[in-house]
Amino acid sequence: MEPDSLPTEIILTHPRQSLGSVKLDWTPQPGNYLDLEGKTYAVLERRHRYHLRSGRYRLHKVAIYVQSAPRPSEKSLVAGRWVIGDASCRYNAHSELIRCAVNPEGPCDRCRFYEPVEA
């Protein structure tokens, strides 16, 4: 195994099935997107799997739970992380997984509910 690669099992949440194992050179976080075999998936959850070796637990592999999702076209940088949609809107969820409560499918630029955040 290369020192920078992370053995990762990809698990589809619905219907629950394994999509296989890959070695990633980055750490998948919930809210990230992953392209696998021509399809795009949103990472929902990450779990670490450890083995006990020589009296110590060592990271063996990571399992990520994903769902099929289109890559969002609108993103905003908030406090050092990317969120979906226009973060200057009062209704934006400031989340990597959901845009907002009133218009979760978007787009933000034509939303009739847009209200700027008051300072």
PDB file of N, CA, C and O in Angstrom, residues 16-84:
ATOM      1  N   ARG A  16     -29.060  -0.570   0.025  1.00  0.00           N
ATOM      2  CA  ARG A  16     -27.768  -0.806   0.678  1.00  0.00           C
ATOM      3  C   ARG A  16     -26.981  -1.887  -0.063  1.00  0.00           C
ATOM      4  O   ARG A  16     -27.402  -3.034  -0.125  1.00  0.00           O
ATOM      5  N   GLN A  17     -25.854  -1.473  -0.630  1.00  0.00           N
ATOM      6  CA  GLN A  17     -24.972  -2.411  -1.328  1.00  0.00           C
ATOM      7  C   GLN A  17     -23.579  -1.824  -1.413  1.00  0.00           C
ATOM      8  O   GLN A  17     -23.395  -0.618  -1.409  1.00  0.00           O
ATOM      9  N   SER A  18     -22.600  -2.709  -1.469  1.00  0.00           N
ATOM     10  CA  SER A  18     -21.216  -2.275  -1.597  1.00  0.00           C
ATOM     11  C   SER A  18     -20.919  -1.989  -3.062  1.00  0.00           C
ATOM     12  O   SER A  18     -21.275  -2.771  -3.937  1.00  0.00           O
ATOM     13  N   LEU A  19     -20.285  -0.852  -3.314  1.00  0.00           N
ATOM     14  CA  LEU A  19     -19.878  -0.499  -4.670  1.00  0.00           C
ATOM     15  C   LEU A  19     -18.433  -0.891  -4.930  1.00  0.00           C
ATOM     16  O   LEU A  19     -17.926  -0.656  -6.017  1.00  0.00           O
ATOM     17  N   GLY A  20     -17.775  -1.447  -3.907  1.00  0.00           N
ATOM     18  CA  GLY A  20     -16.403  -1.892  -4.060  1.00  0.00           C
ATOM     19  C   GLY A  20     -15.449  -1.127  -3.156  1.00  0.00           C
ATOM     20  O   GLY A  20     -15.852  -0.272  -2.378  1.00  0.00           O
ATOM     21  N   SER A  21     -14.184  -1.480  -3.273  1.00  0.00           N
ATOM     22  CA  SER A  21     -13.131  -0.828  -2.496  1.00  0.00           C
ATOM     23  C   SER A  21     -12.159  -0.138  -3.432  1.00  0.00           C
ATOM     24  O   SER A  21     -11.841  -0.666  -4.497  1.00  0.00           O
ATOM     25  N   VAL A  22     -11.720   1.030  -3.014  1.00  0.00           N
ATOM     26  CA  VAL A  22     -10.739   1.802  -3.784  1.00  0.00           C
ATOM     27  C   VAL A  22      -9.711   2.361  -2.816  1.00  0.00           C
ATOM     28  O   VAL A  22      -9.930   2.401  -1.613  1.00  0.00           O
ATOM     29  N   LYS A  23      -8.581   2.781  -3.339  1.00  0.00           N
ATOM     30  CA  LYS A  23      -7.566   3.467  -2.539  1.00  0.00           C
ATOM     31  C   LYS A  23      -7.608   4.937  -2.917  1.00  0.00           C
ATOM     32  O   LYS A  23      -7.426   5.285  -4.073  1.00  0.00           O
ATOM     33  N   LEU A  24      -7.882   5.774  -1.932  1.00  0.00           N
ATOM     34  CA  LEU A  24      -7.989   7.209  -2.166  1.00  0.00           C
ATOM     35  C   LEU A  24      -6.766   7.915  -1.601  1.00  0.00           C
ATOM     36  O   LEU A  24      -6.240   7.524  -0.563  1.00  0.00           O
ATOM     37  N   ASP A  25      -6.328   8.980  -2.269  1.00  0.00           N
ATOM     38  CA  ASP A  25      -5.209   9.776  -1.781  1.00  0.00           C
ATOM     39  C   ASP A  25      -5.701  11.036  -1.062  1.00  0.00           C
ATOM     40  O   ASP A  25      -4.955  11.973  -0.850  1.00  0.00           O
ATOM     41  N   TRP A  26      -6.981  11.055  -0.698  1.00  0.00           N
ATOM     42  CA  TRP A  26      -7.566  12.156   0.053  1.00  0.00           C
ATOM     43  C   TRP A  26      -8.534  11.560   1.072  1.00  0.00           C
ATOM     44  O   TRP A  26      -8.948  10.419   0.956  1.00  0.00           O
ATOM     45  N   THR A  27      -8.881  12.319   2.104  1.00  0.00           N
ATOM     46  CA  THR A  27      -9.764  11.840   3.152  1.00  0.00           C
ATOM     47  C   THR A  27     -11.191  12.296   2.860  1.00  0.00           C
ATOM     48  O   THR A  27     -11.474  13.490   2.938  1.00  0.00           O
ATOM     49  N   PRO A  28     -12.072  11.375   2.501  1.00  0.00           N
ATOM     50  CA  PRO A  28     -13.447  11.767   2.195  1.00  0.00           C
ATOM     51  C   PRO A  28     -14.201  12.190   3.450  1.00  0.00           C
ATOM     52  O   PRO A  28     -14.198  11.489   4.448  1.00  0.00           O
ATOM     53  N   GLN A  29     -14.815  13.347   3.386  1.00  0.00           N
ATOM     54  CA  GLN A  29     -15.602  13.892   4.486  1.00  0.00           C
ATOM     55  C   GLN A  29     -17.061  13.953   4.061  1.00  0.00           C
ATOM     56  O   GLN A  29     -17.358  14.100   2.875  1.00  0.00           O
ATOM     57  N   PRO A  30     -18.002  13.861   5.002  1.00  0.00           N
ATOM     58  CA  PRO A  30     -19.403  14.064   4.635  1.00  0.00           C
ATOM     59  C   PRO A  30     -19.573  15.416   3.950  1.00  0.00           C
ATOM     60  O   PRO A  30     -19.017  16.421   4.382  1.00  0.00           O
ATOM     61  N   GLY A  31     -20.288  15.418   2.853  1.00  0.00           N
ATOM     62  CA  GLY A  31     -20.480  16.628   2.066  1.00  0.00           C
ATOM     63  C   GLY A  31     -19.595  16.680   0.839  1.00  0.00           C
ATOM     64  O   GLY A  31     -19.856  17.455  -0.073  1.00  0.00           O
ATOM     65  N   ASN A  32     -18.539  15.854   0.794  1.00  0.00           N
ATOM     66  CA  ASN A  32     -17.689  15.776  -0.398  1.00  0.00           C
ATOM     67  C   ASN A  32     -18.397  14.965  -1.468  1.00  0.00           C
ATOM     68  O   ASN A  32     -19.343  14.230  -1.191  1.00  0.00           O
ATOM     69  N   TYR A  33     -17.920  15.102  -2.684  1.00  0.00           N
ATOM     70  CA  TYR A  33     -18.460  14.335  -3.804  1.00  0.00           C
ATOM     71  C   TYR A  33     -17.373  13.421  -4.333  1.00  0.00           C
ATOM     72  O   TYR A  33     -16.198  13.763  -4.330  1.00  0.00           O
ATOM     73  N   LEU A  34     -17.799  12.250  -4.790  1.00  0.00           N
ATOM     74  CA  LEU A  34     -16.888  11.222  -5.261  1.00  0.00           C
ATOM     75  C   LEU A  34     -17.376  10.738  -6.619  1.00  0.00           C
ATOM     76  O   LEU A  34     -18.562  10.438  -6.776  1.00  0.00           O
ATOM     77  N   ASP A  35     -16.488  10.706  -7.597  1.00  0.00           N
ATOM     78  CA  ASP A  35     -16.809  10.164  -8.911  1.00  0.00           C
ATOM     79  C   ASP A  35     -16.273   8.747  -8.970  1.00  0.00           C
ATOM     80  O   ASP A  35     -15.091   8.518  -8.731  1.00  0.00           O
ATOM     81  N   LEU A  36     -17.154   7.793  -9.284  1.00  0.00           N
ATOM     82  CA  LEU A  36     -16.784   6.393  -9.332  1.00  0.00           C
ATOM     83  C   LEU A  36     -17.494   5.737 -10.503  1.00  0.00           C
ATOM     84  O   LEU A  36     -18.727   5.767 -10.575  1.00  0.00           O
ATOM     85  N   GLU A  37     -16.721   5.192 -11.422  1.00  0.00           N
ATOM     86  CA  GLU A  37     -17.240   4.488 -12.593  1.00  0.00           C
ATOM     87  C   GLU A  37     -18.273   5.324 -13.360  1.00  0.00           C
ATOM     88  O   GLU A  37     -19.335   4.844 -13.736  1.00  0.00           O
ATOM     89  N   GLY A  38     -17.971   6.598 -13.552  1.00  0.00           N
ATOM     90  CA  GLY A  38     -18.821   7.471 -14.349  1.00  0.00           C
ATOM     91  C   GLY A  38     -20.027   8.041 -13.626  1.00  0.00           C
ATOM     92  O   GLY A  38     -20.832   8.737 -14.227  1.00  0.00           O
ATOM     93  N   LYS A  39     -20.198   7.756 -12.348  1.00  0.00           N
ATOM     94  CA  LYS A  39     -21.322   8.284 -11.574  1.00  0.00           C
ATOM     95  C   LYS A  39     -20.782   9.143 -10.439  1.00  0.00           C
ATOM     96  O   LYS A  39     -19.682   8.932  -9.950  1.00  0.00           O
ATOM     97  N   THR A  40     -21.596  10.108 -10.001  1.00  0.00           N
ATOM     98  CA  THR A  40     -21.220  10.996  -8.911  1.00  0.00           C
ATOM     99  C   THR A  40     -22.034  10.641  -7.674  1.00  0.00           C
ATOM    100  O   THR A  40     -23.248  10.435  -7.756  1.00  0.00           O
ATOM    101  N   TYR A  41     -21.344  10.590  -6.539  1.00  0.00           N
ATOM    102  CA  TYR A  41     -21.982  10.255  -5.269  1.00  0.00           C
ATOM    103  C   TYR A  41     -21.637  11.310  -4.232  1.00  0.00           C
ATOM    104  O   TYR A  41     -20.519  11.817  -4.200  1.00  0.00           O
ATOM    105  N   ALA A  42     -22.605  11.620  -3.348  1.00  0.00           N
ATOM    106  CA  ALA A  42     -22.372  12.509  -2.209  1.00  0.00           C
ATOM    107  C   ALA A  42     -22.008  11.637  -1.015  1.00  0.00           C
ATOM    108  O   ALA A  42     -22.678  10.644  -0.732  1.00  0.00           O
ATOM    109  N   VAL A  43     -20.956  12.006  -0.296  1.00  0.00           N
ATOM    110  CA  VAL A  43     -20.537  11.276   0.899  1.00  0.00           C
ATOM    111  C   VAL A  43     -21.422  11.725   2.056  1.00  0.00           C
ATOM    112  O   VAL A  43     -21.481  12.910   2.380  1.00  0.00           O
ATOM    113  N   LEU A  44     -22.112  10.772   2.682  1.00  0.00           N
ATOM    114  CA  LEU A  44     -23.012  11.077   3.791  1.00  0.00           C
ATOM    115  C   LEU A  44     -22.392  10.801   5.149  1.00  0.00           C
ATOM    116  O   LEU A  44     -22.654  11.510   6.119  1.00  0.00           O
ATOM    117  N   GLU A  45     -21.583   9.748   5.219  1.00  0.00           N
ATOM    118  CA  GLU A  45     -21.031   9.326   6.508  1.00  0.00           C
ATOM    119  C   GLU A  45     -19.707   8.611   6.281  1.00  0.00           C
ATOM    120  O   GLU A  45     -19.506   7.978   5.253  1.00  0.00           O
ATOM    121  N   ARG A  46     -18.821   8.705   7.254  1.00  0.00           N
ATOM    122  CA  ARG A  46     -17.531   8.020   7.189  1.00  0.00           C
ATOM    123  C   ARG A  46     -17.320   7.254   8.490  1.00  0.00           C
ATOM    124  O   ARG A  46     -17.552   7.791   9.573  1.00  0.00           O
ATOM    125  N   ARG A  47     -16.900   5.995   8.363  1.00  0.00           N
ATOM    126  CA  ARG A  47     -16.612   5.172   9.540  1.00  0.00           C
ATOM    127  C   ARG A  47     -15.233   4.565   9.411  1.00  0.00           C
ATOM    128  O   ARG A  47     -14.855   4.093   8.349  1.00  0.00           O
ATOM    129  N   HIS A  48     -14.508   4.555  10.506  1.00  0.00           N
ATOM    130  CA  HIS A  48     -13.163   3.975  10.525  1.00  0.00           C
ATOM    131  C   HIS A  48     -13.242   2.532  10.994  1.00  0.00           C
ATOM    132  O   HIS A  48     -14.004   2.203  11.893  1.00  0.00           O
ATOM    133  N   ARG A  49     -12.422   1.683  10.393  1.00  0.00           N
ATOM    134  CA  ARG A  49     -12.330   0.278  10.783  1.00  0.00           C
ATOM    135  C   ARG A  49     -10.909   0.032  11.287  1.00  0.00           C
ATOM    136  O   ARG A  49      -9.944   0.323  10.584  1.00  0.00           O
ATOM    137  N   TYR A  50     -10.791  -0.487  12.505  1.00  0.00           N
ATOM    138  CA  TYR A  50      -9.489  -0.708  13.121  1.00  0.00           C
ATOM    139  C   TYR A  50      -9.232  -2.196  13.329  1.00  0.00           C
ATOM    140  O   TYR A  50     -10.169  -2.972  13.483  1.00  0.00           O
ATOM    141  N   HIS A  51      -7.966  -2.589  13.375  1.00  0.00           N
ATOM    142  CA  HIS A  51      -7.521  -3.928  13.740  1.00  0.00           C
ATOM    143  C   HIS A  51      -6.584  -3.811  14.927  1.00  0.00           C
ATOM    144  O   HIS A  51      -5.800  -2.860  15.011  1.00  0.00           O
ATOM    145  N   LEU A  52      -6.654  -4.796  15.834  1.00  0.00           N
ATOM    146  CA  LEU A  52      -5.751  -4.833  16.967  1.00  0.00           C
ATOM    147  C   LEU A  52      -4.507  -5.615  16.563  1.00  0.00           C
ATOM    148  O   LEU A  52      -4.584  -6.786  16.218  1.00  0.00           O
ATOM    149  N   ARG A  53      -3.366  -4.948  16.556  1.00  0.00           N
ATOM    150  CA  ARG A  53      -2.089  -5.569  16.191  1.00  0.00           C
ATOM    151  C   ARG A  53      -1.033  -5.165  17.208  1.00  0.00           C
ATOM    152  O   ARG A  53      -0.856  -3.984  17.484  1.00  0.00           O
ATOM    153  N   SER A  54      -0.343  -6.157  17.743  1.00  0.00           N
ATOM    154  CA  SER A  54       0.738  -5.917  18.714  1.00  0.00           C
ATOM    155  C   SER A  54       0.264  -5.056  19.878  1.00  0.00           C
ATOM    156  O   SER A  54       0.972  -4.164  20.345  1.00  0.00           O
ATOM    157  N   GLY A  55      -0.959  -5.299  20.338  1.00  0.00           N
ATOM    158  CA  GLY A  55      -1.486  -4.574  21.485  1.00  0.00           C
ATOM    159  C   GLY A  55      -1.937  -3.158  21.209  1.00  0.00           C
ATOM    160  O   GLY A  55      -2.266  -2.425  22.119  1.00  0.00           O
ATOM    161  N   ARG A  56      -1.975  -2.758  19.914  1.00  0.00           N
ATOM    162  CA  ARG A  56      -2.409  -1.396  19.552  1.00  0.00           C
ATOM    163  C   ARG A  56      -3.452  -1.477  18.451  1.00  0.00           C
ATOM    164  O   ARG A  56      -3.373  -2.324  17.570  1.00  0.00           O
ATOM    165  N   TYR A  57      -4.389  -0.564  18.508  1.00  0.00           N
ATOM    166  CA  TYR A  57      -5.356  -0.473  17.418  1.00  0.00           C
ATOM    167  C   TYR A  57      -4.761   0.352  16.292  1.00  0.00           C
ATOM    168  O   TYR A  57      -4.206   1.420  16.525  1.00  0.00           O
ATOM    169  N   ARG A  58      -4.867  -0.151  15.086  1.00  0.00           N
ATOM    170  CA  ARG A  58      -4.354   0.550  13.907  1.00  0.00           C
ATOM    171  C   ARG A  58      -5.471   0.670  12.883  1.00  0.00           C
ATOM    172  O   ARG A  58      -6.251  -0.263  12.692  1.00  0.00           O
ATOM    173  N   LEU A  59      -5.510   1.822  12.230  1.00  0.00           N
ATOM    174  CA  LEU A  59      -6.513   2.044  11.197  1.00  0.00           C
ATOM    175  C   LEU A  59      -6.306   1.029  10.078  1.00  0.00           C
ATOM    176  O   LEU A  59      -5.229   0.912   9.513  1.00  0.00           O
ATOM    177  N   HIS A  60      -7.352   0.264   9.801  1.00  0.00           N
ATOM    178  CA  HIS A  60      -7.279  -0.777   8.777  1.00  0.00           C
ATOM    179  C   HIS A  60      -7.844  -0.277   7.451  1.00  0.00           C
ATOM    180  O   HIS A  60      -7.245  -0.430   6.400  1.00  0.00           O
ATOM    181  N   LYS A  61      -9.027   0.325   7.513  1.00  0.00           N
ATOM    182  CA  LYS A  61      -9.646   0.896   6.325  1.00  0.00           C
ATOM    183  C   LYS A  61     -10.764   1.826   6.754  1.00  0.00           C
ATOM    184  O   LYS A  61     -11.109   1.911   7.925  1.00  0.00           O
ATOM    185  N   VAL A  62     -11.322   2.513   5.785  1.00  0.00           N
ATOM    186  CA  VAL A  62     -12.416   3.440   6.021  1.00  0.00           C
ATOM    187  C   VAL A  62     -13.600   2.990   5.179  1.00  0.00           C
ATOM    188  O   VAL A  62     -13.425   2.525   4.051  1.00  0.00           O
ATOM    189  N   ALA A  63     -14.795   3.100   5.739  1.00  0.00           N
ATOM    190  CA  ALA A  63     -16.012   2.839   4.974  1.00  0.00           C
ATOM    191  C   ALA A  63     -16.752   4.164   4.833  1.00  0.00           C
ATOM    192  O   ALA A  63     -16.927   4.891   5.817  1.00  0.00           O
ATOM    193  N   ILE A  64     -17.134   4.495   3.608  1.00  0.00           N
ATOM    194  CA  ILE A  64     -17.941   5.703   3.416  1.00  0.00           C
ATOM    195  C   ILE A  64     -19.290   5.304   2.855  1.00  0.00           C
ATOM    196  O   ILE A  64     -19.390   4.409   2.014  1.00  0.00           O
ATOM    197  N   TYR A  65     -20.313   5.938   3.371  1.00  0.00           N
ATOM    198  CA  TYR A  65     -21.677   5.695   2.929  1.00  0.00           C
ATOM    199  C   TYR A  65     -22.070   6.846   2.009  1.00  0.00           C
ATOM    200  O   TYR A  65     -21.917   8.014   2.376  1.00  0.00           O
ATOM    201  N   VAL A  66     -22.562   6.503   0.834  1.00  0.00           N
ATOM    202  CA  VAL A  66     -22.819   7.501  -0.203  1.00  0.00           C
ATOM    203  C   VAL A  66     -24.224   7.342  -0.758  1.00  0.00           C
ATOM    204  O   VAL A  66     -24.878   6.316  -0.556  1.00  0.00           O
ATOM    205  N   GLN A  67     -24.657   8.362  -1.467  1.00  0.00           N
ATOM    206  CA  GLN A  67     -25.886   8.275  -2.256  1.00  0.00           C
ATOM    207  C   GLN A  67     -25.626   8.971  -3.578  1.00  0.00           C
ATOM    208  O   GLN A  67     -24.804   9.888  -3.663  1.00  0.00           O
ATOM    209  N   SER A  68     -26.310   8.516  -4.598  1.00  0.00           N
ATOM    210  CA  SER A  68     -26.162   9.106  -5.917  1.00  0.00           C
ATOM    211  C   SER A  68     -26.685  10.538  -5.873  1.00  0.00           C
ATOM    212  O   SER A  68     -27.757  10.793  -5.313  1.00  0.00           O
ATOM    213  N   ALA A  69     -25.912  11.469  -6.414  1.00  0.00           N
ATOM    214  CA  ALA A  69     -26.307  12.879  -6.370  1.00  0.00           C
ATOM    215  C   ALA A  69     -25.577  13.653  -7.448  1.00  0.00           C
ATOM    216  O   ALA A  69     -24.417  13.375  -7.729  1.00  0.00           O
ATOM    217  N   PRO A  70     -26.242  14.639  -8.048  1.00  0.00           N
ATOM    218  CA  PRO A  70     -25.519  15.504  -8.992  1.00  0.00           C
ATOM    219  C   PRO A  70     -24.607  16.441  -8.222  1.00  0.00           C
ATOM    220  O   PRO A  70     -24.910  16.854  -7.099  1.00  0.00           O
ATOM    221  N   ARG A  71     -23.492  16.782  -8.818  1.00  0.00           N
ATOM    222  CA  ARG A  71     -22.556  17.726  -8.199  1.00  0.00           C
ATOM    223  C   ARG A  71     -23.205  19.114  -8.247  1.00  0.00           C
ATOM    224  O   ARG A  71     -23.664  19.554  -9.290  1.00  0.00           O
ATOM    225  N   PRO A  72     -23.280  19.834  -7.112  1.00  0.00           N
ATOM    226  CA  PRO A  72     -23.952  21.141  -7.118  1.00  0.00           C
ATOM    227  C   PRO A  72     -23.192  22.166  -7.949  1.00  0.00           C
ATOM    228  O   PRO A  72     -21.964  22.198  -7.950  1.00  0.00           O
ATOM    229  N   SER A  73     -23.947  23.015  -8.634  1.00  0.00           N
ATOM    230  CA  SER A  73     -23.322  24.047  -9.461  1.00  0.00           C
ATOM    231  C   SER A  73     -23.041  25.320  -8.655  1.00  0.00           C
ATOM    232  O   SER A  73     -22.189  26.112  -9.026  1.00  0.00           O
ATOM    233  N   GLU A  74     -23.768  25.512  -7.557  1.00  0.00           N
ATOM    234  CA  GLU A  74     -23.590  26.710  -6.741  1.00  0.00           C
ATOM    235  C   GLU A  74     -22.949  26.340  -5.404  1.00  0.00           C
ATOM    236  O   GLU A  74     -23.455  25.490  -4.685  1.00  0.00           O
ATOM    237  N   LYS A  75     -21.843  27.011  -5.089  1.00  0.00           N
ATOM    238  CA  LYS A  75     -21.162  26.792  -3.808  1.00  0.00           C
ATOM    239  C   LYS A  75     -20.693  28.134  -3.268  1.00  0.00           C
ATOM    240  O   LYS A  75     -20.420  29.051  -4.021  1.00  0.00           O
ATOM    241  N   SER A  76     -20.588  28.209  -1.942  1.00  0.00           N
ATOM    242  CA  SER A  76     -20.062  29.397  -1.282  1.00  0.00           C
ATOM    243  C   SER A  76     -19.070  28.947  -0.221  1.00  0.00           C
ATOM    244  O   SER A  76     -19.260  27.918   0.416  1.00  0.00           O
ATOM    245  N   LEU A  77     -18.030  29.735  -0.017  1.00  0.00           N
ATOM    246  CA  LEU A  77     -17.038  29.445   1.009  1.00  0.00           C
ATOM    247  C   LEU A  77     -17.434  30.160   2.288  1.00  0.00           C
ATOM    248  O   LEU A  77     -17.551  31.382   2.317  1.00  0.00           O
ATOM    249  N   VAL A  78     -17.673  29.385   3.357  1.00  0.00           N
ATOM    250  CA  VAL A  78     -18.089  29.946   4.640  1.00  0.00           C
ATOM    251  C   VAL A  78     -17.177  29.373   5.715  1.00  0.00           C
ATOM    252  O   VAL A  78     -17.126  28.157   5.908  1.00  0.00           O
ATOM    253  N   ALA A  79     -16.456  30.231   6.404  1.00  0.00           N
ATOM    254  CA  ALA A  79     -15.577  29.827   7.513  1.00  0.00           C
ATOM    255  C   ALA A  79     -14.634  28.701   7.105  1.00  0.00           C
ATOM    256  O   ALA A  79     -14.442  27.741   7.842  1.00  0.00           O
ATOM    257  N   GLY A  80     -14.098  28.780   5.903  1.00  0.00           N
ATOM    258  CA  GLY A  80     -13.109  27.806   5.454  1.00  0.00           C
ATOM    259  C   GLY A  80     -13.654  26.513   4.901  1.00  0.00           C
ATOM    260  O   GLY A  80     -12.912  25.583   4.642  1.00  0.00           O
ATOM    261  N   ARG A  81     -14.964  26.404   4.697  1.00  0.00           N
ATOM    262  CA  ARG A  81     -15.536  25.195   4.110  1.00  0.00           C
ATOM    263  C   ARG A  81     -16.582  25.565   3.060  1.00  0.00           C
ATOM    264  O   ARG A  81     -17.202  26.628   3.123  1.00  0.00           O
ATOM    265  N   TRP A  82     -16.750  24.681   2.086  1.00  0.00           N
ATOM    266  CA  TRP A  82     -17.685  24.925   1.001  1.00  0.00           C
ATOM    267  C   TRP A  82     -19.077  24.464   1.405  1.00  0.00           C
ATOM    268  O   TRP A  82     -19.251  23.378   1.941  1.00  0.00           O
ATOM    269  N   VAL A  83     -20.081  25.306   1.157  1.00  0.00           N
ATOM    270  CA  VAL A  83     -21.485  24.963   1.395  1.00  0.00           C
ATOM    271  C   VAL A  83     -22.246  25.104   0.090  1.00  0.00           C
ATOM    272  O   VAL A  83     -21.828  25.832  -0.814  1.00  0.00           O
ATOM    273  N   ILE A  84     -23.368  24.423  -0.011  1.00  0.00           N
ATOM    274  CA  ILE A  84     -24.184  24.481  -1.225  1.00  0.00           C
ATOM    275  C   ILE A  84     -25.004  25.759  -1.228  1.00  0.00           C
ATOM    276  O   ILE A  84     -25.595  26.142  -0.214  1.00  0.00           O
TER     277      ILE A  84
END
